[in-house]
Amino acid sequence: TSSSSLVETSIDGNVATLTMNRLPVNSLSLEMCEAISSGIKEVEANPKVQGLVLASLSKSTFSAGLDLNELYNPDLDRLTAFWKSFQQVFLDLYGSRLAVIGAIEGNAPAAGCMLALSCDYRIMSSGSGKKVPLIGLNESQFGIVAPPFLGHLMLRTVGQREGEIALSLGKLYTPSDALRVNMVDEVVDIEKVLGRSYECAHQWAKIPPHARYASKMLARKQYLQELHATRDEDVEAFKGFVMNEQVQKNLGAYLQSLKVKKK
Ligand code: CO8
């Protein structure tokens, strides 16, 4: 087991675990993105490992997506480094040589949904008590737009028509609705999410790795290459968008609404 304090990794035979540990909601700061990428690299470096379970220490939130404090009144150099680190998480996770199983016990909005959609297979919790976790790309609801690599990831996961509706409305799905549109692959009781994820990771890890990875790349290589080829453009587009006055206003209001929600 090793730990950067933001993520914890462990290896058991041919299956590893990466547990996100930036409480309360695993929001993605620059440091968190870097920790996730290093965690993936670290377990991939062990040639025995073929499967990876991506999990969260919090049972109520898988990840709340980008740390909105990175976007609000940002320092431009840090904003650039931040977005590159986020692109890198997508490239590392979506293109990982490992079979990645998402153990989604709690909420996965926005970039939290991206982490989930970048896995090879997703197990989501049906919720505990009255708390039902939600998953989806909700950006449009607060006046921001998912970048192309993320928007297209949704379109090719759930299909063009459902994806258009999901993105335009910024729709957050309940586990049963997410299952219906193939945004997740299984919904189980919260106590069973991790166990079922390990079962799947072992099952996927048994497939001859070169064949499994070649199949994954058949489906994904083009999209990984697209982002590689447009990385700098994507950074500039992101910065231009974030620095827009209206976007800053929307972000400020949204951050405030998150803080006062409980009062
Ligand atoms: N960033 C920063 N802080 C956050 C975030 C976030 N994304 N999410 C929650 N927090 C903070 C809250 O403000 C709160 O802080 P405090 O304790 O100081 O009041 C603390 O985390 C705990 O949050 P909650 O009390 O809301 O926790 P709950 O368990 O009740 O709810 C949720 C968890 C459902 C995850 C809820 O926090 C939530 O809805 N969060 C916002 C999720 C969201 O909309 N994220 C969008 C991020 S944007 C993104 O990922 C992609 C953008 C890509 C395009 C960018 C182009 C400009």
Short mmCIF file of C-alpha atoms and ligand atoms in Angstrom, two decimals:
data_model
loop_
_atom_site.label_atom_id
_atom_site.label_comp_id
_atom_site.label_asym_id
_atom_site.label_seq_id
_atom_site.Cartn_x
_atom_site.Cartn_y
_atom_site.Cartn_z
CA THR A 1 0.00 0.00 0.00
CA SER A 2 1.21 3.50 -0.75
CA SER A 3 -0.42 6.84 -0.29
CA SER A 4 0.03 10.44 -1.42
CA SER A 5 -2.63 11.39 1.16
CA LEU A 6 -4.90 12.47 -1.72
CA VAL A 7 -5.11 8.99 -3.19
CA GLU A 8 -4.24 5.62 -1.79
CA THR A 9 -3.07 2.71 -3.92
CA SER A 10 -2.73 -0.95 -3.06
CA ILE A 11 -2.00 -4.11 -4.99
CA ASP A 12 -3.31 -7.61 -4.34
CA GLY A 13 -2.13 -10.15 -6.91
CA ASN A 14 -3.10 -8.92 -10.36
CA VAL A 15 -5.68 -6.38 -9.17
CA ALA A 16 -4.87 -2.94 -7.76
CA THR A 17 -7.03 -0.35 -6.04
CA LEU A 18 -6.84 3.41 -6.30
CA THR A 19 -8.93 5.09 -3.64
CA MET A 20 -9.59 8.81 -3.92
CA ASN A 21 -9.15 10.44 -0.57
CA ARG A 22 -9.62 14.20 -0.90
CA LEU A 23 -12.50 14.62 1.50
CA PRO A 24 -15.23 15.67 1.70
CA VAL A 25 -16.07 15.28 -2.00
CA ASN A 26 -12.88 14.35 -3.93
CA SER A 27 -13.05 17.54 -5.94
CA LEU A 28 -10.28 17.71 -8.53
CA SER A 29 -7.68 20.33 -7.72
CA LEU A 30 -4.37 20.51 -9.60
CA GLU A 31 -2.73 18.40 -6.89
CA MET A 32 -5.58 15.88 -6.91
CA CYS A 33 -5.33 15.45 -10.70
CA GLU A 34 -1.58 14.93 -10.37
CA ALA A 35 -2.07 12.42 -7.56
CA ILE A 36 -4.57 10.39 -9.61
CA SER A 37 -2.23 10.32 -12.62
CA SER A 38 0.75 9.28 -10.47
CA GLY A 39 -1.34 6.60 -8.76
CA ILE A 40 -2.31 5.12 -12.14
CA LYS A 41 1.32 5.24 -13.37
CA GLU A 42 2.52 3.61 -10.16
CA VAL A 43 0.20 0.59 -10.39
CA GLU A 44 0.70 0.27 -14.16
CA ALA A 45 4.44 0.00 -13.55
CA ASN A 46 3.87 -3.34 -11.83
CA PRO A 47 3.76 -5.86 -14.71
CA LYS A 48 1.67 -8.33 -12.68
CA VAL A 49 -1.24 -5.92 -12.37
CA GLN A 50 -3.99 -6.20 -15.01
CA GLY A 51 -7.05 -4.83 -13.21
CA LEU A 52 -7.72 -1.63 -11.28
CA VAL A 53 -10.66 -0.70 -9.06
CA LEU A 54 -11.20 3.06 -8.90
CA ALA A 55 -12.97 3.91 -5.65
CA SER A 56 -13.64 6.73 -3.21
CA LEU A 57 -13.04 6.84 0.52
CA SER A 58 -16.29 8.79 0.83
CA LYS A 59 -19.36 6.59 0.53
CA SER A 60 -21.59 9.54 -0.37
CA THR A 61 -19.54 11.10 -3.17
CA PHE A 62 -17.36 9.37 -5.76
CA SER A 63 -16.11 12.77 -6.96
CA ALA A 64 -17.77 16.20 -7.16
CA GLY A 65 -15.81 16.97 -10.33
CA LEU A 66 -13.45 19.88 -10.78
CA ASP A 67 -12.59 21.88 -7.71
CA LEU A 68 -14.49 25.02 -8.65
CA ASN A 69 -12.07 27.10 -6.59
CA GLU A 70 -9.53 26.39 -9.36
CA LEU A 71 -11.82 28.13 -11.85
CA TYR A 72 -13.02 31.08 -9.83
CA ASN A 73 -10.76 34.19 -9.87
CA PRO A 74 -7.85 32.06 -11.03
CA ASP A 75 -4.15 32.74 -11.42
CA LEU A 76 -3.56 32.19 -15.16
CA ASP A 77 -0.40 30.11 -14.85
CA ARG A 78 -2.00 27.82 -12.34
CA LEU A 79 -5.16 27.61 -14.46
CA THR A 80 -3.04 26.42 -17.41
CA ALA A 81 -1.25 23.81 -15.31
CA PHE A 82 -4.56 22.76 -13.77
CA TRP A 83 -6.27 22.13 -17.10
CA LYS A 84 -3.26 20.20 -18.43
CA SER A 85 -3.33 18.02 -15.33
CA PHE A 86 -7.04 17.37 -15.88
CA GLN A 87 -6.48 16.45 -19.55
CA GLN A 88 -3.73 14.11 -18.32
CA VAL A 89 -6.12 12.32 -15.94
CA PHE A 90 -8.44 11.64 -18.89
CA LEU A 91 -5.56 10.38 -21.06
CA ASP A 92 -4.18 8.18 -18.29
CA LEU A 93 -7.49 6.71 -17.21
CA TYR A 94 -9.23 6.33 -20.58
CA GLY A 95 -6.07 4.96 -22.17
CA SER A 96 -4.84 2.84 -19.26
CA ARG A 97 -3.41 -0.57 -20.15
CA LEU A 98 -5.35 -1.85 -17.10
CA ALA A 99 -8.97 -2.96 -17.05
CA VAL A 100 -10.43 -0.23 -14.87
CA ILE A 101 -13.60 -0.89 -12.89
CA GLY A 102 -15.38 2.14 -11.42
CA ALA A 103 -16.76 1.46 -7.93
CA ILE A 104 -19.25 4.32 -7.76
CA GLU A 105 -20.73 4.32 -4.30
CA GLY A 106 -21.82 7.97 -4.33
CA ASN A 107 -22.45 11.07 -6.45
CA ALA A 108 -20.50 11.52 -9.67
CA PRO A 109 -21.39 14.88 -11.23
CA ALA A 110 -19.44 16.66 -13.99
CA ALA A 111 -15.76 15.65 -14.01
CA GLY A 112 -16.69 13.02 -11.40
CA CYS A 113 -18.82 11.51 -14.15
CA MET A 114 -15.81 11.78 -16.48
CA LEU A 115 -13.76 9.65 -14.10
CA ALA A 116 -16.56 7.08 -14.14
CA LEU A 117 -17.05 7.16 -17.92
CA SER A 118 -13.30 6.68 -18.47
CA CYS A 119 -13.43 3.29 -16.73
CA ASP A 120 -13.94 0.07 -18.70
CA TYR A 121 -16.89 -0.99 -16.56
CA ARG A 122 -19.01 0.79 -13.94
CA ILE A 123 -20.78 -0.51 -10.85
CA MET A 124 -23.01 2.05 -9.14
CA SER A 125 -24.68 1.99 -5.77
CA SER A 126 -28.48 2.11 -5.60
CA GLY A 127 -28.07 4.39 -2.57
CA SER A 128 -28.37 4.07 1.17
CA GLY A 129 -31.59 4.95 2.96
CA LYS A 130 -33.21 7.92 1.27
CA LYS A 131 -29.93 9.09 -0.29
CA VAL A 132 -29.78 8.22 -3.96
CA PRO A 133 -26.49 9.11 -5.68
CA LEU A 134 -26.61 10.97 -8.99
CA ILE A 135 -24.36 10.82 -12.03
CA GLY A 136 -24.11 12.97 -15.15
CA LEU A 137 -22.65 16.04 -16.79
CA ASN A 138 -24.54 18.87 -15.07
CA GLU A 139 -22.31 21.74 -16.29
CA SER A 140 -24.93 23.51 -18.42
CA GLN A 141 -27.15 23.94 -15.34
CA PHE A 142 -24.74 26.51 -13.94
CA GLY A 143 -23.72 28.10 -17.22
CA ILE A 144 -20.54 26.27 -18.12
CA VAL A 145 -19.87 23.78 -20.89
CA ALA A 146 -18.05 20.47 -20.83
CA PRO A 147 -14.92 20.50 -23.04
CA PRO A 148 -15.18 18.52 -26.32
CA PHE A 149 -13.27 15.48 -25.03
CA LEU A 150 -15.68 15.19 -22.13
CA GLY A 151 -18.90 16.00 -24.02
CA HIS A 152 -18.03 13.47 -26.71
CA LEU A 153 -17.27 10.85 -24.08
CA MET A 154 -20.89 11.16 -22.94
CA LEU A 155 -22.23 11.05 -26.51
CA ARG A 156 -20.42 7.83 -27.32
CA THR A 157 -21.33 6.23 -24.01
CA VAL A 158 -25.08 6.81 -24.06
CA GLY A 159 -25.58 7.52 -27.79
CA GLN A 160 -26.25 10.67 -29.75
CA ARG A 161 -29.88 11.39 -28.88
CA GLU A 162 -29.74 10.64 -25.16
CA GLY A 163 -26.39 12.43 -25.01
CA GLU A 164 -27.73 15.59 -26.63
CA ILE A 165 -30.51 15.75 -24.06
CA ALA A 166 -28.15 14.91 -21.19
CA LEU A 167 -25.67 17.64 -22.15
CA SER A 168 -28.21 20.33 -23.02
CA LEU A 169 -30.19 19.93 -19.82
CA GLY A 170 -27.15 19.18 -17.66
CA LYS A 171 -29.07 16.13 -16.54
CA LEU A 172 -28.11 14.19 -13.44
CA TYR A 173 -29.29 10.57 -13.55
CA THR A 174 -30.47 8.33 -10.74
CA PRO A 175 -28.73 4.93 -10.70
CA SER A 176 -31.69 3.19 -12.37
CA ASP A 177 -31.90 5.83 -15.12
CA ALA A 178 -28.12 5.71 -15.59
CA LEU A 179 -28.39 1.92 -16.00
CA ARG A 180 -31.23 2.28 -18.50
CA VAL A 181 -29.08 4.51 -20.80
CA ASN A 182 -25.87 2.45 -20.28
CA MET A 183 -24.12 5.24 -18.41
CA VAL A 184 -23.36 2.60 -15.80
CA ASP A 185 -23.26 -1.17 -16.28
CA GLU A 186 -24.65 -2.51 -12.99
CA VAL A 187 -26.51 -1.09 -9.99
CA VAL A 188 -26.16 -2.94 -6.68
CA ASP A 189 -26.66 -2.29 -2.95
CA ILE A 190 -24.06 0.09 -1.57
CA GLU A 191 -22.52 -2.68 0.58
CA LYS A 192 -21.96 -4.77 -2.54
CA VAL A 193 -20.34 -2.16 -4.82
CA LEU A 194 -16.74 -2.86 -3.82
CA GLY A 195 -17.10 -6.66 -3.71
CA ARG A 196 -18.75 -6.74 -7.12
CA SER A 197 -16.08 -4.37 -8.49
CA TYR A 198 -13.31 -6.75 -7.39
CA GLU A 199 -15.15 -9.69 -8.93
CA CYS A 200 -15.31 -7.82 -12.23
CA ALA A 201 -11.69 -6.69 -12.01
CA HIS A 202 -10.60 -10.32 -11.56
CA GLN A 203 -12.80 -11.42 -14.44
CA TRP A 204 -11.39 -8.73 -16.77
CA ALA A 205 -7.84 -9.42 -15.57
CA LYS A 206 -8.14 -13.01 -16.82
CA ILE A 207 -8.49 -11.97 -20.47
CA PRO A 208 -5.13 -12.14 -22.26
CA PRO A 209 -3.86 -8.57 -21.70
CA HIS A 210 -2.67 -7.83 -25.25
CA ALA A 211 -6.06 -8.85 -26.66
CA ARG A 212 -7.98 -6.90 -24.04
CA TYR A 213 -5.85 -3.79 -24.51
CA ALA A 214 -5.98 -3.99 -28.32
CA SER A 215 -9.78 -4.21 -28.10
CA LYS A 216 -9.87 -1.22 -25.81
CA MET A 217 -7.66 0.78 -28.17
CA LEU A 218 -9.82 -0.22 -31.12
CA ALA A 219 -12.61 1.69 -29.45
CA ARG A 220 -10.60 4.50 -27.85
CA LYS A 221 -7.35 5.27 -29.67
CA GLN A 222 -8.85 7.82 -32.06
CA TYR A 223 -10.27 9.87 -29.18
CA LEU A 224 -7.03 9.75 -27.22
CA GLN A 225 -5.11 10.88 -30.31
CA GLU A 226 -7.62 13.68 -30.92
CA LEU A 227 -6.96 15.13 -27.51
CA HIS A 228 -3.20 14.66 -27.86
CA ALA A 229 -3.32 16.59 -31.13
CA THR A 230 -5.50 19.43 -29.78
CA ARG A 231 -4.20 19.76 -26.23
CA ASP A 232 -2.87 23.29 -26.53
CA GLU A 233 -5.97 24.49 -28.36
CA ASP A 234 -8.12 22.90 -25.69
CA VAL A 235 -6.15 24.71 -22.96
CA GLU A 236 -6.59 28.06 -24.73
CA ALA A 237 -10.30 27.47 -25.31
CA PHE A 238 -10.75 26.53 -21.66
CA LYS A 239 -8.90 29.60 -20.40
CA GLY A 240 -10.84 31.91 -22.72
CA PHE A 241 -14.09 30.40 -21.51
CA VAL A 242 -13.25 30.50 -17.81
CA MET A 243 -12.02 34.10 -17.94
CA ASN A 244 -15.25 35.30 -19.56
CA GLU A 245 -16.96 37.76 -17.24
CA GLN A 246 -20.36 36.07 -17.35
CA VAL A 247 -18.79 32.64 -16.71
CA GLN A 248 -16.97 34.06 -13.67
CA LYS A 249 -20.28 35.45 -12.39
CA ASN A 250 -22.00 32.09 -12.89
CA LEU A 251 -19.16 30.27 -11.13
CA GLY A 252 -19.20 32.68 -8.20
CA ALA A 253 -22.96 32.31 -7.78
CA TYR A 254 -22.78 28.53 -8.06
CA LEU A 255 -19.94 28.24 -5.52
CA GLN A 256 -21.96 30.41 -3.16
CA SER A 257 -25.06 28.25 -3.63
CA LEU A 258 -23.05 25.14 -2.72
CA LYS A 259 -21.85 26.78 0.47
CA VAL A 260 -25.24 28.09 1.67
CA LYS A 261 -27.19 24.99 0.61
CA LYS A 262 -27.14 23.45 4.09
CA LYS A 263 -28.02 26.59 6.06
N1 CO8 B 1 -15.64 22.34 -6.06
C1 CO8 B 1 -15.35 22.94 -4.90
N2 CO8 B 1 -15.98 22.73 -3.74
C2 CO8 B 1 -17.00 21.84 -3.76
C3 CO8 B 1 -17.39 21.17 -4.93
C4 CO8 B 1 -16.66 21.45 -6.13
N3 CO8 B 1 -16.93 20.85 -7.31
N4 CO8 B 1 -18.42 20.35 -4.64
C5 CO8 B 1 -18.67 20.51 -3.33
N5 CO8 B 1 -17.83 21.40 -2.79
C6 CO8 B 1 -17.74 21.81 -1.37
C7 CO8 B 1 -19.04 22.43 -0.88
O1 CO8 B 1 -19.07 23.81 -1.15
C8 CO8 B 1 -18.95 22.13 0.60
O2 CO8 B 1 -18.06 23.06 1.18
P1 CO8 B 1 -18.29 23.63 2.67
O3 CO8 B 1 -18.20 22.42 3.55
O4 CO8 B 1 -17.19 24.61 2.81
O5 CO8 B 1 -19.66 24.25 2.65
C9 CO8 B 1 -18.27 20.77 0.67
O6 CO8 B 1 -17.59 20.63 -0.58
C10 CO8 B 1 -19.23 19.60 0.81
O7 CO8 B 1 -20.23 19.70 -0.18
P2 CO8 B 1 -21.76 19.38 0.10
O8 CO8 B 1 -22.15 19.85 1.46
O9 CO8 B 1 -22.54 19.92 -1.05
O10 CO8 B 1 -21.74 17.78 0.09
P3 CO8 B 1 -22.97 16.82 -0.18
O11 CO8 B 1 -22.51 15.48 0.26
O12 CO8 B 1 -24.23 17.35 0.37
O13 CO8 B 1 -23.15 16.81 -1.79
C11 CO8 B 1 -22.35 16.81 -4.05
C12 CO8 B 1 -22.15 16.30 -2.61
C13 CO8 B 1 -23.67 16.26 -4.61
C14 CO8 B 1 -21.19 16.31 -4.88
C15 CO8 B 1 -22.44 18.36 -4.05
O14 CO8 B 1 -21.36 18.87 -3.31
C16 CO8 B 1 -22.39 18.99 -5.41
O15 CO8 B 1 -23.38 18.97 -6.13
N6 CO8 B 1 -21.23 19.57 -5.77
C17 CO8 B 1 -21.05 20.27 -7.01
C18 CO8 B 1 -20.85 19.32 -8.12
C19 CO8 B 1 -20.63 20.04 -9.41
O16 CO8 B 1 -21.53 20.66 -9.96
N7 CO8 B 1 -19.41 20.00 -9.93
C20 CO8 B 1 -19.10 20.65 -11.14
C21 CO8 B 1 -17.65 20.93 -11.24
S1 CO8 B 1 -17.26 21.52 -12.89
C22 CO8 B 1 -16.61 20.16 -13.67
O17 CO8 B 1 -16.31 19.20 -13.06
C23 CO8 B 1 -16.37 20.13 -15.16
C24 CO8 B 1 -16.26 21.42 -15.78
C25 CO8 B 1 -15.62 21.31 -17.13
C26 CO8 B 1 -15.69 22.54 -17.95
C27 CO8 B 1 -15.00 23.71 -17.46
C28 CO8 B 1 -15.07 24.83 -18.47
C29 CO8 B 1 -15.17 26.19 -17.79
#
